CSV table of C-alpha atoms in Angstrom, one decimal:
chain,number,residue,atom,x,y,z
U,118,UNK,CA,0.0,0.0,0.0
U,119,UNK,CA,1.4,3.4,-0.9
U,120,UNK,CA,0.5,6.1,1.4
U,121,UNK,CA,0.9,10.2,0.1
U,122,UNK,CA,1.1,13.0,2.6
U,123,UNK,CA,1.6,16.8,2.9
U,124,UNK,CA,4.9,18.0,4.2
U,125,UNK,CA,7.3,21.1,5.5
U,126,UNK,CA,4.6,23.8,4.2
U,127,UNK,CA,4.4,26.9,6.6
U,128,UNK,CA,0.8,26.7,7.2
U,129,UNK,CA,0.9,30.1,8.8
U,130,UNK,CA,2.4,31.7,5.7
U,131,UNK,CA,-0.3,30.1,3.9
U,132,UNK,CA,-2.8,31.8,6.2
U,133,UNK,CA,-1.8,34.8,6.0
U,134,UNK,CA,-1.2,35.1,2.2
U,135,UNK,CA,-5.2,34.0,1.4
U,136,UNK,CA,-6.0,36.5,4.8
U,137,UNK,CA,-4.5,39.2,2.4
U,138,UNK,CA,-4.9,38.3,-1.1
U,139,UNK,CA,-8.0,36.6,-0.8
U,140,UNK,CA,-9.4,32.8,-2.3
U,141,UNK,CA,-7.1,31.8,-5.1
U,142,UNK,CA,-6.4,29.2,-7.3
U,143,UNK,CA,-4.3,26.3,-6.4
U,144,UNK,CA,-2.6,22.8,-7.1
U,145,UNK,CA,-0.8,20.7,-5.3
U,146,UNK,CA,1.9,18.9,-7.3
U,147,UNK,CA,5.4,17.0,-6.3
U,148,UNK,CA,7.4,18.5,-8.6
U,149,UNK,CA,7.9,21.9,-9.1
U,150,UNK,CA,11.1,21.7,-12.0
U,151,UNK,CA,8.5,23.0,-14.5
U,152,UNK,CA,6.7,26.0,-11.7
U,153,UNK,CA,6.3,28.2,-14.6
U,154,UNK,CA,4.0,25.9,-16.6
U,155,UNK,CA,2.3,25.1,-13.4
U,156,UNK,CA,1.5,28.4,-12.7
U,157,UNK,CA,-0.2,29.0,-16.6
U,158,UNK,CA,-2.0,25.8,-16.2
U,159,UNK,CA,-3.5,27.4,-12.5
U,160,UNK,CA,-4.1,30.7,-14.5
U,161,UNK,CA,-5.9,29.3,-17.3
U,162,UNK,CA,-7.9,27.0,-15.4
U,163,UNK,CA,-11.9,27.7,-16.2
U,164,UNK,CA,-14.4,25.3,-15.3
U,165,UNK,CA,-17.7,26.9,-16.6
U,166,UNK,CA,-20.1,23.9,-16.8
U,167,UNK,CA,-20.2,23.4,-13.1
U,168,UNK,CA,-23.2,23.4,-12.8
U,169,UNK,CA,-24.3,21.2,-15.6
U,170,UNK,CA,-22.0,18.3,-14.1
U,171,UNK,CA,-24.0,18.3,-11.1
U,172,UNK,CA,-27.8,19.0,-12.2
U,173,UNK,CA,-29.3,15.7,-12.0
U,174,UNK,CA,-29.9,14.7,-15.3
U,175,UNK,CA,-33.2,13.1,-14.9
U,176,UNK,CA,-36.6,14.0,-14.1
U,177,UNK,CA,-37.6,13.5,-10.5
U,178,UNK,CA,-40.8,13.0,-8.4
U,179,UNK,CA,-40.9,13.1,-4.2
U,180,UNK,CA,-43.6,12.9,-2.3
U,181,UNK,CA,-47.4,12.9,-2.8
U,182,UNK,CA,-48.3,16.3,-1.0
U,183,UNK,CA,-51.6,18.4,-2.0
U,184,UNK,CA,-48.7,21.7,-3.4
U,185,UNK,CA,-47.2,20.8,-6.4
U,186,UNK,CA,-43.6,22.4,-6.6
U,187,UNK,CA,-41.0,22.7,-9.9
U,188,UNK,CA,-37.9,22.2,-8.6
U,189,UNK,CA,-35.0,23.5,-10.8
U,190,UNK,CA,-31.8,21.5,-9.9
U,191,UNK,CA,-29.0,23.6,-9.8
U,192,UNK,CA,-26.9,21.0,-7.9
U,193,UNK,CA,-29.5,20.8,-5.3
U,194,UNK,CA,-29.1,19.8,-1.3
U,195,UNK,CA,-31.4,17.2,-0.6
U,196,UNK,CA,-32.7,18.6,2.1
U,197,UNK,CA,-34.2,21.2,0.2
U,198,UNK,CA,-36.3,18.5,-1.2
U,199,UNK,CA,-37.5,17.0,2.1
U,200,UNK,CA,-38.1,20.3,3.8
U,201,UNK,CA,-40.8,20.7,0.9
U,202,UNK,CA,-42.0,17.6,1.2
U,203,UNK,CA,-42.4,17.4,4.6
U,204,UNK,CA,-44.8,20.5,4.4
U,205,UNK,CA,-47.0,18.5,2.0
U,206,UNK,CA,-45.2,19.3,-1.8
U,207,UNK,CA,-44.9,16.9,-4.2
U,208,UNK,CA,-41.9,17.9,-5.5
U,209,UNK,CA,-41.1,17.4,-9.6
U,210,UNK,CA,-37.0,18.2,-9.7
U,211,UNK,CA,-36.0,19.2,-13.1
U,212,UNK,CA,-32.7,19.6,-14.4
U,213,UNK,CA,-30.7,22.9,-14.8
U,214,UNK,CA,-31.3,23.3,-18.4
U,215,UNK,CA,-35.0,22.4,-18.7
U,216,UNK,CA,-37.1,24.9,-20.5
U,217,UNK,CA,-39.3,27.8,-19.0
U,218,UNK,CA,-42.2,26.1,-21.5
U,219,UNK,CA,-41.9,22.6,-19.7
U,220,UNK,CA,-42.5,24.1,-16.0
U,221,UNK,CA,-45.4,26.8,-17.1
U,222,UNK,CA,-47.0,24.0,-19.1
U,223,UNK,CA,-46.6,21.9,-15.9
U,224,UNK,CA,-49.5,23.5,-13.9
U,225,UNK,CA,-47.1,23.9,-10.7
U,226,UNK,CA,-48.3,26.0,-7.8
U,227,UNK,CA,-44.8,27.2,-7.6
U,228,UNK,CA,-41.7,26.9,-7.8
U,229,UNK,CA,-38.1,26.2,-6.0
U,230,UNK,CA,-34.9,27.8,-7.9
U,231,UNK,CA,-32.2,25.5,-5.8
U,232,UNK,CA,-28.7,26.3,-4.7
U,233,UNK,CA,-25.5,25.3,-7.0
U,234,UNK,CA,-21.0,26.2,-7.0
U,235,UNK,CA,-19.7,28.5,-9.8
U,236,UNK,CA,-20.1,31.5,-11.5
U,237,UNK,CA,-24.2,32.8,-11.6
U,238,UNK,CA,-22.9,34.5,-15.0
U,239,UNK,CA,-22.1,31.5,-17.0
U,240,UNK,CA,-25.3,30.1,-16.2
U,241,UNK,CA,-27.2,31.6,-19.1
U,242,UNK,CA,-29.7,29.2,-20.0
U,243,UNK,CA,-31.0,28.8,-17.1
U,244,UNK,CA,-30.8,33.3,-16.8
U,245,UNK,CA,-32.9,33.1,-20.1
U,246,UNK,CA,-35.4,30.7,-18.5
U,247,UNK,CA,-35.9,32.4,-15.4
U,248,UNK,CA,-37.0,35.4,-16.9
U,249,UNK,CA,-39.4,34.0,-18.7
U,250,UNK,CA,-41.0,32.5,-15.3
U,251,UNK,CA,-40.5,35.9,-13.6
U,252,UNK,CA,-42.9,37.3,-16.0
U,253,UNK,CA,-45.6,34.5,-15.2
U,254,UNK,CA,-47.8,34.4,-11.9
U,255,UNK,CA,-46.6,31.6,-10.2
U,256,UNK,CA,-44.8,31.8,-6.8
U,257,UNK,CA,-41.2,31.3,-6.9
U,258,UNK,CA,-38.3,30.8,-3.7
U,259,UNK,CA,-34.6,30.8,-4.8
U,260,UNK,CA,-32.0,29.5,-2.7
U,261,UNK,CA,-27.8,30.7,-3.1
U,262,UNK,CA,-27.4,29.5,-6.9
U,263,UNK,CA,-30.9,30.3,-7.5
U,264,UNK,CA,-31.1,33.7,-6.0
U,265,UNK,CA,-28.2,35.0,-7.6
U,266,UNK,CA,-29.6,33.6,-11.0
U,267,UNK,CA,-33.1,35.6,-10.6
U,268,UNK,CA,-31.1,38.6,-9.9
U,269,UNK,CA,-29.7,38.3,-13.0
U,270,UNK,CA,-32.5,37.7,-14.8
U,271,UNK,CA,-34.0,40.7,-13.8
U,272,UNK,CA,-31.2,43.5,-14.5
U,273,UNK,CA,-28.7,42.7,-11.5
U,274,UNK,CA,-25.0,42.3,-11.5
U,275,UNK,CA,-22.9,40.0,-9.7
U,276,UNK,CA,-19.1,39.5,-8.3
U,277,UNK,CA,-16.8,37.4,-6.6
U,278,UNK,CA,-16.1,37.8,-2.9
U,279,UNK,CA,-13.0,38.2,-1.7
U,280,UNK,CA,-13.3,35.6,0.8
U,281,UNK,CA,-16.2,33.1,0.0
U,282,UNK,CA,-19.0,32.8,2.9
U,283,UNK,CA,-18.0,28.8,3.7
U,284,UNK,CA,-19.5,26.8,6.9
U,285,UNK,CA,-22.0,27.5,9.4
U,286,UNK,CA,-22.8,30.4,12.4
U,287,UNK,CA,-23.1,33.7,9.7
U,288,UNK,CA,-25.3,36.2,11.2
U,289,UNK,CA,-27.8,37.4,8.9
U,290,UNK,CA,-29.9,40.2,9.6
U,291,UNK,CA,-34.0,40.7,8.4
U,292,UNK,CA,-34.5,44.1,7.9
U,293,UNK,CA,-38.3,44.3,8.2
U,294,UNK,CA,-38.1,42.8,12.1
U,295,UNK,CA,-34.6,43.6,12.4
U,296,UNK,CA,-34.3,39.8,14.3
U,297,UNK,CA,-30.8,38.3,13.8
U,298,UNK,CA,-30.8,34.4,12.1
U,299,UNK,CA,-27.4,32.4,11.8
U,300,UNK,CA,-27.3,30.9,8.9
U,301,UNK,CA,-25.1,28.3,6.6
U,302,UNK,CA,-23.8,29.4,3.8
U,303,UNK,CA,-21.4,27.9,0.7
U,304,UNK,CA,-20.7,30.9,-1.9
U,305,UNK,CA,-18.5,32.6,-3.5
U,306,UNK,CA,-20.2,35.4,-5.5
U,307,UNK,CA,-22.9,38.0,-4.4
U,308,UNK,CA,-25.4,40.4,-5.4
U,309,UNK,CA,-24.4,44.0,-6.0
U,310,UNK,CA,-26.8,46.5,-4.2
U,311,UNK,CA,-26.3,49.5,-6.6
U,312,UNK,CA,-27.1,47.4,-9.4
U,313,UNK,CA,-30.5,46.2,-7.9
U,314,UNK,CA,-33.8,47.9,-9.7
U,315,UNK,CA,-35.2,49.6,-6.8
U,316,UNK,CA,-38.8,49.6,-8.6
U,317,UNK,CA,-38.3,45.8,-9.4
U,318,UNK,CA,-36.6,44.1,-5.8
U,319,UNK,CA,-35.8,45.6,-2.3
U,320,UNK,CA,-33.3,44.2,0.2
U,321,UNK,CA,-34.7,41.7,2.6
U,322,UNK,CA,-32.0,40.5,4.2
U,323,UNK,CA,-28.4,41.6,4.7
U,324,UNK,CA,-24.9,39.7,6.2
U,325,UNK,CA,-24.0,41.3,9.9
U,326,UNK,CA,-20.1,40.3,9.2
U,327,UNK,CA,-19.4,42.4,5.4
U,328,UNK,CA,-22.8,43.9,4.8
U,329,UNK,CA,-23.3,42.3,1.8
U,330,UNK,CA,-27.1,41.2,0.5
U,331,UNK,CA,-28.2,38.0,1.6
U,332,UNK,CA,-32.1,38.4,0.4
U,333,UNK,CA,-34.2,40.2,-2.2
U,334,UNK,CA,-38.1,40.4,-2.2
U,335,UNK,CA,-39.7,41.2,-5.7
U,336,UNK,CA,-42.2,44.0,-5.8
U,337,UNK,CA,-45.5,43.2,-7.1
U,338,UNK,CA,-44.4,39.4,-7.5
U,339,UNK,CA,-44.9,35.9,-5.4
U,340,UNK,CA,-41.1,35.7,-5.3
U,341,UNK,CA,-38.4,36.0,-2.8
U,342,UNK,CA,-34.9,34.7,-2.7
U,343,UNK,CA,-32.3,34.3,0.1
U,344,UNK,CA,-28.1,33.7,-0.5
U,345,UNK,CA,-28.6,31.4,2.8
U,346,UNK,CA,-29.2,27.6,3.5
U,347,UNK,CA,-32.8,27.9,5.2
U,348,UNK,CA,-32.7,24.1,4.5
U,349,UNK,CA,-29.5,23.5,6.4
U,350,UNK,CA,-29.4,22.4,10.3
U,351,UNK,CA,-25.7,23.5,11.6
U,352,UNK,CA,-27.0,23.3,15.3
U,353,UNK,CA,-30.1,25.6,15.3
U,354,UNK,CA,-32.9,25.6,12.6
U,355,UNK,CA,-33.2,29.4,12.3
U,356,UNK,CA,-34.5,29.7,9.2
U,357,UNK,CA,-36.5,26.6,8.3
U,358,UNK,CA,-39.6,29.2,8.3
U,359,UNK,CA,-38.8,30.4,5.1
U,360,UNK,CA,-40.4,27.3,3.6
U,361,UNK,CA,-43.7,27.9,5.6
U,362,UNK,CA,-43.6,31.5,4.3
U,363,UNK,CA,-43.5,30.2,1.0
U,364,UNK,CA,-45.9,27.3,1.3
U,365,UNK,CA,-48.4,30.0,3.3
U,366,UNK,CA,-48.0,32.2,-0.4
U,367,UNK,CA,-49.3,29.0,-1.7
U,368,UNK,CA,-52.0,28.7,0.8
U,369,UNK,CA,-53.0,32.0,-0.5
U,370,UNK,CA,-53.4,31.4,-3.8
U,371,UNK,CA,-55.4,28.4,-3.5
């Protein structure tokens, strides 16, 4: 058996050089006689159909609840799925690239935009089809991925963090009650405030730590999206409510 291990690298240097620079790019390789090819290969690294290797490729079906939810799979948790189908959904999970024509045809009662890594911009089918369900009346909840996608859809902007929100215990603040929720959180891109149509979405939610938006609500529409894990359990289950708001815009509608 042939074991590999890490050795005689200044961890503390390491720290301190992505405290200051910020996430970067890196490889870890056992020979370093060709370091300037290495460092081209790091450099010209792109990996922009993330999201398309993990969308499940199939067609889904949970649960046989009375609210019948569109899931767009983005790389979806699962527990996103059973948080909706523990509140009586059954939920249809579609993959990333399915049309806007399939779900509207698909007589949902609304519909889940789910979380998923990379780059919101080079997502641009699914920007394409989310606008066109934007423009219909059906209720729609996005989560990370799918939050930053409908803000995109509808005239915002995006960019990368300089230090990706990773792990568990961020304090998000909701601006309407002003009551503090710690959240989970895996991103490394945003929402830019000052590129947000004021007369289309308004701030819901914002991160205590940088400031940086972690919810929109959409004026005149049945849609709200959060940057957040509401579907994640790190210790508490602060914001687990967010499905019952959703499901209780269902109730509404019925």
């Amino acid at each position: 058996m042939i074991y590999h291990g890490l050795m005689n690298v200044n961890t503390r240097k390491l720290t301190k050089l992505l405290r200051d620079s910020g996430t970067m790019r890196g490889k870890l390789v056992s020979d370093i006689s060709n370091l300037q090819e290495i460092i081209k290969e790091i450099k010209e690294y792109t990996f922009p159909n993330v999201v398309g290797e993990v969308s499940n490729r199939h067609i889904r079906e949970f649960g046989e609840g009375r609210h019948k939810i569109a899931l767009i799979d983005f790389g979806c948790k699962e527990n996103i799925i059973r948080s909706l189908v523990n509140r009586d959904c059954t939920v249809t999970a579609f993959p990333q690239d399915i049309s806007a024509e399939t779900i509207l045809e698909g007589n949902f009662d609304g519909i889940l935009l789910s979380n998923g890594p990379g780059n919101p911009e080079d997502c641009k089918i699914a920007i394409d089809n989310i606008k066109k369900l934007y423009k219909s009346d059906i209720p729609i909840m996005g989560i990370c991925l799918g939050h930053q996608l409908m803000a995109l859809a509808t005239g915002a902007t995006t960019a990368k963090l300089k230090y990706g929100h990773r792990g568990p215990n961020h304090p998000v603040k909701e601006l309407k009650t002003g009551r503090i929720c710690i959240t989970s959180q895996n991103h490394g891109y945003y929402v830019k405030e000052d590129s947000i149509n004021k007369d289309i979405a308004e701030v819901s939610y914002i991160n205590v730590n940088d400031g940086t938006i972690e919810g929109l609500n959409y004026k005149g529409k049945n849609i709200f999206t959060v940057q957040f894990h509401p579907e994640a359990c790190p210790g508490p289950q602060d914001c687990a409510y967010l499905f019952d708001e959703f499901l209780a815009i269902l109730e509404d509608r019925t």
